[in-house]
Coordinates of C-alpha atoms in Angstrom, one line a residue:
X125 CA 28.8 -11.3 -18.4
X126 CA 31.4 -13.0 -15.9
X127 CA 28.2 -15.0 -14.5
X128 CA 25.6 -16.4 -16.7
X129 CA 23.9 -18.6 -13.8
X130 CA 22.1 -16.9 -10.7
X131 CA 19.1 -17.8 -8.8
X132 CA 17.0 -14.6 -9.0
X133 CA 17.5 -12.8 -13.0
X134 CA 15.8 -8.8 -12.6
X135 CA 15.0 -7.7 -15.4
X136 CA 15.3 -3.3 -15.5
X137 CA 17.3 -1.9 -13.3
X138 CA 14.7 1.0 -12.3
X139 CA 13.1 1.8 -8.8
X140 CA 11.1 -1.6 -8.8
X141 CA 14.1 -3.5 -10.1
X142 CA 16.2 -2.2 -6.9
X143 CA 13.6 -2.2 -4.6
X144 CA 13.7 -6.2 -5.8
X145 CA 16.8 -6.8 -5.9
X146 CA 18.3 -5.0 -2.8
X147 CA 15.7 -7.0 -0.5
X148 CA 16.7 -10.6 -2.1
X149 CA 20.4 -9.1 -1.8
X150 CA 19.7 -8.4 2.3
X151 CA 17.9 -11.8 2.4
X152 CA 20.9 -13.6 1.0
X153 CA 20.0 -15.1 -2.7
X154 CA 21.8 -14.6 -5.4
X155 CA 20.6 -11.9 -7.9
X156 CA 21.3 -9.8 -11.0
X157 CA 20.1 -6.8 -12.4
X158 CA 20.1 -6.4 -16.5
X159 CA 19.7 -3.4 -16.8
X160 CA 19.1 -1.9 -20.9
X161 CA 20.7 1.5 -20.3
X162 CA 24.2 2.6 -19.0
X163 CA 23.2 3.3 -15.6
X164 CA 20.3 2.6 -12.9
X165 CA 17.0 4.4 -11.7
X166 CA 15.1 3.9 -15.3
X167 CA 12.5 6.7 -15.8
X168 CA 14.1 8.3 -12.4
X169 CA 16.9 10.1 -13.6
X170 CA 18.9 13.6 -12.8
X171 CA 21.5 14.8 -14.5
X172 CA 23.5 17.6 -13.4
X173 CA 23.6 21.3 -15.5
X174 CA 26.2 23.3 -15.6
X175 CA 25.7 25.6 -12.8
X176 CA 25.4 22.3 -10.5
X177 CA 22.1 21.5 -10.3
X178 CA 20.5 18.3 -10.2
X179 CA 17.4 18.5 -12.6
X180 CA 15.0 15.5 -12.2
X181 CA 14.2 14.5 -16.2
X182 CA 11.7 12.0 -15.0
X183 CA 10.2 11.7 -11.3
X184 CA 10.7 14.7 -9.4
X185 CA 8.0 15.0 -6.5
X186 CA 7.7 12.4 -3.4
X187 CA 4.4 11.8 -3.5
X188 CA 3.2 11.0 0.1
X189 CA 5.9 11.8 1.5
X190 CA 4.7 10.9 5.2
X191 CA 4.1 7.3 4.0
X192 CA 7.4 7.2 0.9
X193 CA 9.5 4.7 1.3
X194 CA 12.2 6.6 -0.2
X195 CA 12.3 9.7 2.2
X196 CA 13.6 7.0 4.4
X197 CA 16.2 6.0 2.0
X198 CA 17.2 10.0 1.1
X199 CA 17.5 10.3 4.6
X200 CA 20.1 7.3 5.2
X201 CA 22.1 8.8 2.5
X202 CA 21.8 12.1 3.9
X203 CA 20.1 14.3 1.5
X204 CA 18.3 17.3 2.3
X205 CA 14.5 17.9 1.4
X206 CA 11.9 20.6 -0.2
X207 CA 8.6 20.9 2.2
X208 CA 7.5 23.6 0.8
X209 CA 3.9 23.3 -0.7
X210 CA 4.2 22.5 -3.9
X211 CA 3.1 25.5 -7.2
X212 CA -0.5 23.9 -8.1
X213 CA -1.8 24.5 -4.2
X214 CA -1.4 27.9 -3.8
X215 CA -2.0 31.2 -5.4
X216 CA 0.3 32.5 -8.3
X217 CA 1.0 34.9 -10.7
X218 CA -2.1 36.5 -10.3
X219 CA -1.2 39.5 -12.3
X220 CA -1.7 36.9 -15.7
X221 CA -4.2 34.6 -13.9
X222 CA -6.4 36.6 -11.9
X223 CA -6.8 34.6 -8.1
X224 CA -10.7 34.4 -8.9
X225 CA -10.0 32.3 -12.0
X226 CA -7.3 30.6 -9.9
X227 CA -10.0 30.1 -7.6
X228 CA -12.6 28.5 -9.6
X229 CA -10.3 26.6 -11.4
X230 CA -9.0 24.7 -8.8
X231 CA -12.9 24.3 -7.5
X232 CA -13.5 22.5 -10.7
X233 CA -10.6 20.3 -10.2
X234 CA -11.5 19.2 -6.7
X235 CA -15.5 19.1 -8.2
X236 CA -14.2 16.6 -10.6
X237 CA -12.5 14.2 -8.3
X238 CA -15.7 14.1 -6.3
X239 CA -17.7 13.6 -9.0
X240 CA -15.4 10.8 -10.0
X241 CA -15.1 8.6 -7.1
X242 CA -19.2 9.1 -6.5
X243 CA -19.4 7.8 -9.8
X244 CA -17.2 4.8 -9.3
X245 CA -19.0 3.9 -6.1
X246 CA -20.3 1.1 -7.7
X247 CA -17.6 -0.6 -9.6
X248 CA -18.5 0.1 -12.8
X249 CA -16.1 2.0 -15.3
X250 CA -16.4 4.5 -17.7
X251 CA -14.3 6.9 -19.2
X252 CA -12.7 9.2 -17.0
X253 CA -14.4 11.6 -20.2
X254 CA -17.8 11.4 -19.0
X255 CA -18.0 12.8 -15.5
X256 CA -17.2 16.2 -17.1
X257 CA -19.6 18.6 -17.3
X258 CA -20.5 19.8 -20.9
X259 CA -19.5 22.6 -22.1
X260 CA -17.7 23.9 -18.7
X261 CA -15.3 26.5 -19.2
X262 CA -12.4 24.5 -17.6
X263 CA -12.6 21.4 -19.4
X264 CA -9.6 22.2 -21.7
X265 CA -7.6 23.2 -18.9
X266 CA -8.6 20.2 -16.6
X267 CA -8.2 18.1 -19.6
X268 CA -4.5 19.4 -19.3
X269 CA -3.8 18.9 -15.9
X270 CA -4.8 15.3 -16.6
X271 CA -1.8 14.9 -18.9
X272 CA 0.7 16.5 -16.3
X273 CA -1.2 14.1 -14.2
X274 CA -1.5 11.1 -15.9
X275 CA 0.2 11.6 -19.2
X276 CA -2.9 11.5 -21.3
X277 CA -6.8 13.0 -22.0
X278 CA -9.6 11.7 -19.7
X279 CA -11.5 10.0 -22.6
X280 CA -8.5 8.0 -22.9
X281 CA -8.4 6.9 -19.3
X282 CA -10.5 4.7 -16.8
X283 CA -12.5 6.5 -14.7
X284 CA -12.3 3.8 -12.4
X285 CA -8.3 3.2 -12.4
X286 CA -7.8 7.3 -12.2
X287 CA -10.0 7.3 -8.3
X288 CA -8.4 4.3 -7.6
X289 CA -4.8 6.6 -7.2
X290 CA -4.1 7.0 -3.7
X291 CA -2.4 10.2 -2.3
X292 CA -1.5 11.7 0.6
X293 CA -1.8 15.0 -0.7
X294 CA 2.3 15.7 1.0
X295 CA 4.5 16.3 -1.8
X296 CA 7.9 16.9 -1.0
X297 CA 11.6 17.1 -3.0
X298 CA 15.0 16.3 -2.6
X299 CA 17.0 18.9 -4.0
X300 CA 20.1 16.9 -5.4
X301 CA 17.5 14.9 -7.1
X302 CA 15.0 12.1 -6.8
X303 CA 17.1 10.0 -9.7
X304 CA 20.0 10.6 -8.1
X305 CA 18.2 8.9 -5.0
X306 CA 16.9 5.9 -6.8
X307 CA 20.4 5.4 -8.6
X308 CA 22.7 5.3 -5.4
X309 CA 20.2 2.9 -3.7
X310 CA 21.2 0.4 -6.3
X311 CA 25.1 1.0 -6.4
X312 CA 26.9 -2.1 -5.0
X313 CA 24.2 -4.7 -6.5
X314 CA 25.4 -7.1 -8.9
X315 CA 24.2 -5.5 -12.1
X316 CA 25.0 -5.8 -16.0
X317 CA 24.8 -2.3 -18.3
X318 CA 23.7 -2.0 -21.8
X319 CA 21.8 -5.3 -21.5
X320 CA 18.7 -5.5 -22.8
X321 CA 16.5 -8.7 -22.6
X322 CA 15.0 -9.9 -26.1
X323 CA 13.4 -12.9 -24.4
X324 CA 12.4 -15.3 -21.8
X325 CA 12.4 -19.2 -22.6
X326 CA 10.4 -20.8 -19.2
X327 CA 9.8 -24.0 -20.9
X328 CA 12.5 -25.9 -19.2
X329 CA 13.1 -26.5 -15.8
X330 CA 15.4 -23.6 -15.1
X331 CA 14.5 -19.6 -16.8
X332 CA 16.8 -19.0 -19.9
X333 CA 16.7 -15.1 -20.4
X334 CA 18.5 -14.5 -24.0
X335 CA 20.0 -10.8 -23.4
X336 CA 22.2 -8.5 -25.9
X337 CA 25.2 -10.5 -24.2
X338 CA 24.0 -14.3 -24.0
X339 CA 22.1 -16.4 -22.2
X340 CA 21.5 -16.5 -18.5
X341 CA 20.2 -18.9 -16.8
X342 CA 18.0 -18.5 -13.3
X343 CA 15.1 -20.2 -11.1
X344 CA 12.8 -17.3 -11.1
X345 CA 13.3 -13.7 -12.6
X346 CA 11.5 -10.3 -11.5
X347 CA 10.0 -8.7 -15.0
X348 CA 9.9 -4.6 -14.4
X349 CA 9.9 -3.6 -17.9
X350 CA 7.5 -0.4 -18.6
X351 CA 4.3 -1.4 -20.2
X352 CA 4.4 0.0 -23.6
X353 CA 7.5 -1.8 -23.9
X354 CA 6.3 -5.1 -22.7
X355 CA 3.4 -4.6 -25.2
X356 CA 5.6 -4.3 -27.9
X357 CA 6.8 -7.7 -28.0
X358 CA 4.2 -10.6 -28.2
X359 CA 6.9 -13.1 -28.6
X360 CA 8.5 -11.7 -25.5
X361 CA 8.2 -15.0 -23.7
X362 CA 7.8 -18.5 -24.3
X363 CA 5.5 -20.7 -23.9
X364 CA 4.1 -17.4 -24.8
X365 CA 2.2 -15.2 -22.0
X366 CA -1.2 -13.5 -23.4
X367 CA -2.7 -12.5 -20.8
X368 CA 0.0 -10.3 -19.3
X369 CA 0.8 -8.4 -23.1
X370 CA -3.2 -8.0 -22.7
X371 CA -3.0 -6.2 -19.9
X372 CA 1.2 -4.6 -20.5
X373 CA -1.1 -2.9 -23.4
X374 CA -4.4 -2.2 -21.7
X375 CA -2.3 0.1 -19.3
X376 CA 0.3 1.8 -21.3
X377 CA 2.0 4.7 -20.8
X378 CA 1.1 8.4 -20.6
X379 CA 3.7 11.1 -21.9
X380 CA 5.2 13.7 -20.1
X381 CA 8.2 15.8 -20.5
X382 CA 10.0 18.3 -18.9
X383 CA 12.1 21.1 -20.6
X384 CA 14.5 23.0 -18.0
X385 CA 15.8 26.4 -19.1
X386 CA 17.5 29.0 -17.5
X387 CA 16.2 32.4 -16.8
X388 CA 17.9 36.0 -16.8
X389 CA 17.1 38.4 -14.0
X390 CA 14.9 36.0 -12.1
X391 CA 14.7 37.8 -9.3
X392 CA 12.1 40.0 -11.0
X393 CA 9.6 36.5 -10.6
X394 CA 8.7 34.9 -7.3
X395 CA 9.9 31.7 -6.1
X396 CA 8.0 28.6 -6.8
X397 CA 5.8 30.7 -9.4
X398 CA 3.5 28.4 -12.0
X399 CA 2.3 30.1 -15.1
X400 CA -0.3 28.1 -17.7
X401 CA 0.7 28.9 -21.1
X402 CA -3.2 28.9 -21.5
X403 CA -6.2 28.4 -19.8
X404 CA -8.9 27.8 -22.5
X405 CA -7.0 24.8 -24.0
X406 CA -5.6 21.7 -23.0
X407 CA -2.3 21.3 -25.3
X408 CA -0.6 24.0 -23.3
X409 CA 2.2 24.0 -20.8
X410 CA 2.9 24.5 -17.5
X411 CA 5.6 26.3 -16.4
X412 CA 6.8 26.3 -12.8
X413 CA 9.6 29.7 -12.2
X414 CA 12.2 29.3 -10.0
X415 CA 12.1 25.8 -8.3
X416 CA 13.9 25.4 -5.2
X417 CA 14.4 29.5 -6.0
X418 CA 17.1 28.6 -8.9
X419 CA 17.3 30.8 -11.8
X420 CA 15.4 29.0 -14.2
X421 CA 11.7 27.2 -15.6
X422 CA 10.5 23.5 -15.4
X423 CA 8.0 23.2 -18.1
X424 CA 5.5 20.6 -18.3
X425 CA 4.4 19.3 -21.7
X426 CA 1.9 16.5 -21.2
X427 CA -0.1 14.1 -23.5
X428 CA -1.0 14.3 -26.8
X429 CA 1.1 17.4 -26.7
X430 CA 4.2 16.3 -25.8
X431 CA 3.9 13.4 -28.5
X432 CA 3.5 16.1 -31.0
X433 CA 6.3 18.5 -29.7
X434 CA 8.6 14.9 -29.9
X435 CA 8.0 14.3 -33.3
X436 CA 9.3 17.9 -33.7
X437 CA 12.6 17.3 -32.1
X438 CA 14.2 19.1 -28.9
X439 CA 14.0 22.6 -30.5
X440 CA 10.1 21.8 -31.0
X441 CA 9.7 21.9 -27.2
X442 CA 11.9 25.4 -26.6
X443 CA 9.7 26.8 -29.7
X444 CA 6.3 26.4 -28.1
X445 CA 7.5 27.3 -24.9
X446 CA 8.8 30.5 -25.7
X447 CA 6.0 31.4 -27.7
X448 CA 4.1 30.8 -25.0
X449 CA 6.0 32.7 -22.8
X450 CA 5.9 35.8 -25.0
X451 CA 2.7 35.8 -25.5
X452 CA 2.3 35.9 -22.0
X453 CA 5.8 38.2 -20.7
X454 CA 5.8 40.1 -23.7
X455 CA 8.5 39.9 -26.5
X456 CA 11.7 40.7 -24.8
X457 CA 10.9 38.1 -22.5
X458 CA 12.4 36.0 -25.1
X459 CA 15.9 37.0 -24.7
X460 CA 16.4 36.0 -20.9
X461 CA 15.7 32.3 -21.5
X462 CA 17.6 29.2 -23.0
X463 CA 17.4 25.7 -22.8
X464 CA 19.2 23.4 -20.3
X465 CA 18.2 19.7 -20.8
X466 CA 15.2 17.8 -22.1
X467 CA 14.5 14.1 -22.4
X468 CA 11.9 13.0 -24.6
X469 CA 10.3 9.4 -22.8
X470 CA 8.7 8.4 -25.5
X471 CA 11.4 8.3 -28.2
X472 CA 13.1 6.5 -25.2
X473 CA 13.4 2.6 -26.6
X474 CA 13.6 2.1 -23.0
X475 CA 10.4 3.7 -21.9
X476 CA 7.9 4.2 -24.6
X477 CA 6.6 6.9 -21.9
X478 CA 6.3 8.2 -18.6
X479 CA 4.1 6.9 -16.7
X480 CA 0.5 3.9 -17.1
X481 CA -2.7 4.9 -16.9
X482 CA -5.7 2.1 -17.6
X483 CA -7.7 2.7 -21.0
X484 CA -11.6 2.5 -19.9
X485 CA -13.2 0.0 -18.5
X486 CA -9.4 -1.4 -17.7
X487 CA -8.8 -0.7 -13.8
X488 CA -8.1 -4.4 -12.7
X489 CA -5.4 -5.0 -15.2
X490 CA -2.8 -4.0 -12.9
X491 CA -3.8 -6.6 -10.1
X492 CA -3.8 -9.3 -13.7
X493 CA -0.3 -7.7 -14.8
X494 CA 1.2 -8.5 -10.7
X495 CA 0.0 -12.0 -11.0
X496 CA 3.3 -14.8 -10.7
X497 CA 3.0 -17.0 -13.2
X498 CA 4.5 -20.9 -12.3
X499 CA 6.3 -19.5 -8.7
X500 CA 9.2 -18.4 -11.7
X501 CA 8.1 -15.3 -13.3
X502 CA 7.4 -12.4 -10.8
X503 CA 6.2 -8.7 -12.2
X504 CA 6.8 -5.6 -10.8
X505 CA 7.0 -1.3 -11.7
X506 CA 4.5 1.2 -10.9
X507 CA 2.1 -0.4 -13.5
X508 CA 1.9 -3.3 -11.3
X509 CA 0.3 -1.1 -8.3
X510 CA -3.0 -0.7 -7.2
X511 CA -3.2 2.9 -5.3
X512 CA 0.6 4.0 -5.9
X513 CA 0.8 3.9 -9.8
X514 CA 2.4 6.6 -12.3
X515 CA 5.0 7.0 -8.7
X516 CA 8.5 6.2 -8.2
X517 CA 7.4 4.6 -4.7
X518 CA 4.3 2.3 -6.4
X519 CA 7.6 0.3 -8.8
X520 CA 9.7 0.4 -5.4
X521 CA 6.9 -1.3 -3.1
X522 CA 6.0 -3.6 -5.9
X523 CA 9.6 -4.8 -6.4
X524 CA 9.9 -5.7 -2.9
X525 CA 6.7 -7.1 -2.6
X526 CA 7.8 -9.4 -6.1
X527 CA 10.6 -10.5 -3.8
X528 CA 8.7 -11.1 -0.6
X529 CA 7.1 -13.7 -2.8
X530 CA 10.2 -15.2 -4.1
X531 CA 11.2 -15.7 -0.4
X532 CA 8.3 -17.4 0.3
X533 CA 8.4 -19.8 -2.4
X534 CA 12.1 -20.5 -2.0
X535 CA 11.0 -21.7 1.6
X536 CA 8.4 -23.6 0.4
X537 CA 10.2 -25.7 -2.0
X538 CA 12.7 -26.2 0.6

């Protein structure tokens, strides 16, 4: 660490930290990203497979692409987009999941969203599972969808918070990778890697930021730690900030893991096709065939199922996928697939999950977490977003908002 003094210490180099640092840098303020990993991007992470394809192990879809700031950033980097409709909005593999049943499931999902909006219109909260129709045929698959959307099942999440998520239903992808785009936007910013932050002492005139590489002194800080990581560190702040730790605890990270598999004779399947492993249970995989037309399958596992599979190690994901896929496509299908990449996000010590949800009764904790302390401690990240949580653009915008508050506070002091 060549310089242990800065104006703004930014804890975390994910989308929020990069957004804050880029905005502060443009305003001429000295800032330093302190990143626990050896790379930028956080939960936005693109790896390259043996064929040169960029695989997004974290976020992969530009949700609300018509207003998503990463679209302009990706364009400025010269990246190509895929704007074809996502697989979840169109019929797929009707010989396995009949078209009339697919339509029935989508109606059930749409009706659930509408019931939820109506039920929370008075501002009162409840578990989202209260809005399921008792004993409805589609409840298990609706809960499976919940694990892909929020990383958990409806009984664990706030209906009010779930309804507050705002999406324009315009969903694009970046061919070379969302994570690669996020990381590239941070290139050239002052950053220290392999530098986990162990605590912040804000009792004095200046902050003392304790890191694995020594102490950083700063006028203020932007904290972008994932909520589950922050909730595990009750003594992170001196003096203590119990309201922040409580808010983080009430906004845990759900879990959604991806397994990429190669697919031989891929032409036998439609491009951007989709299959549920089962339609009668929540503990099932969601299989995206030939994404971008590539000879592979992108498999999603969420919620309790993903936690159980993580406990079994990387091989448990492939074994589970193979069991479901051969059950649908025949035993001979096993020879056509091989695992390529997987990342276990709950086991990742710097993530402990994928993206946040609010527990029942805690929808307003996002605002509590986002509120600055003493014009010196600022908070950002997808969990701080009131309507764009669980997304990279939500995280990025909260980083910019924190930076704007810091710039305004400095102007007031001046």
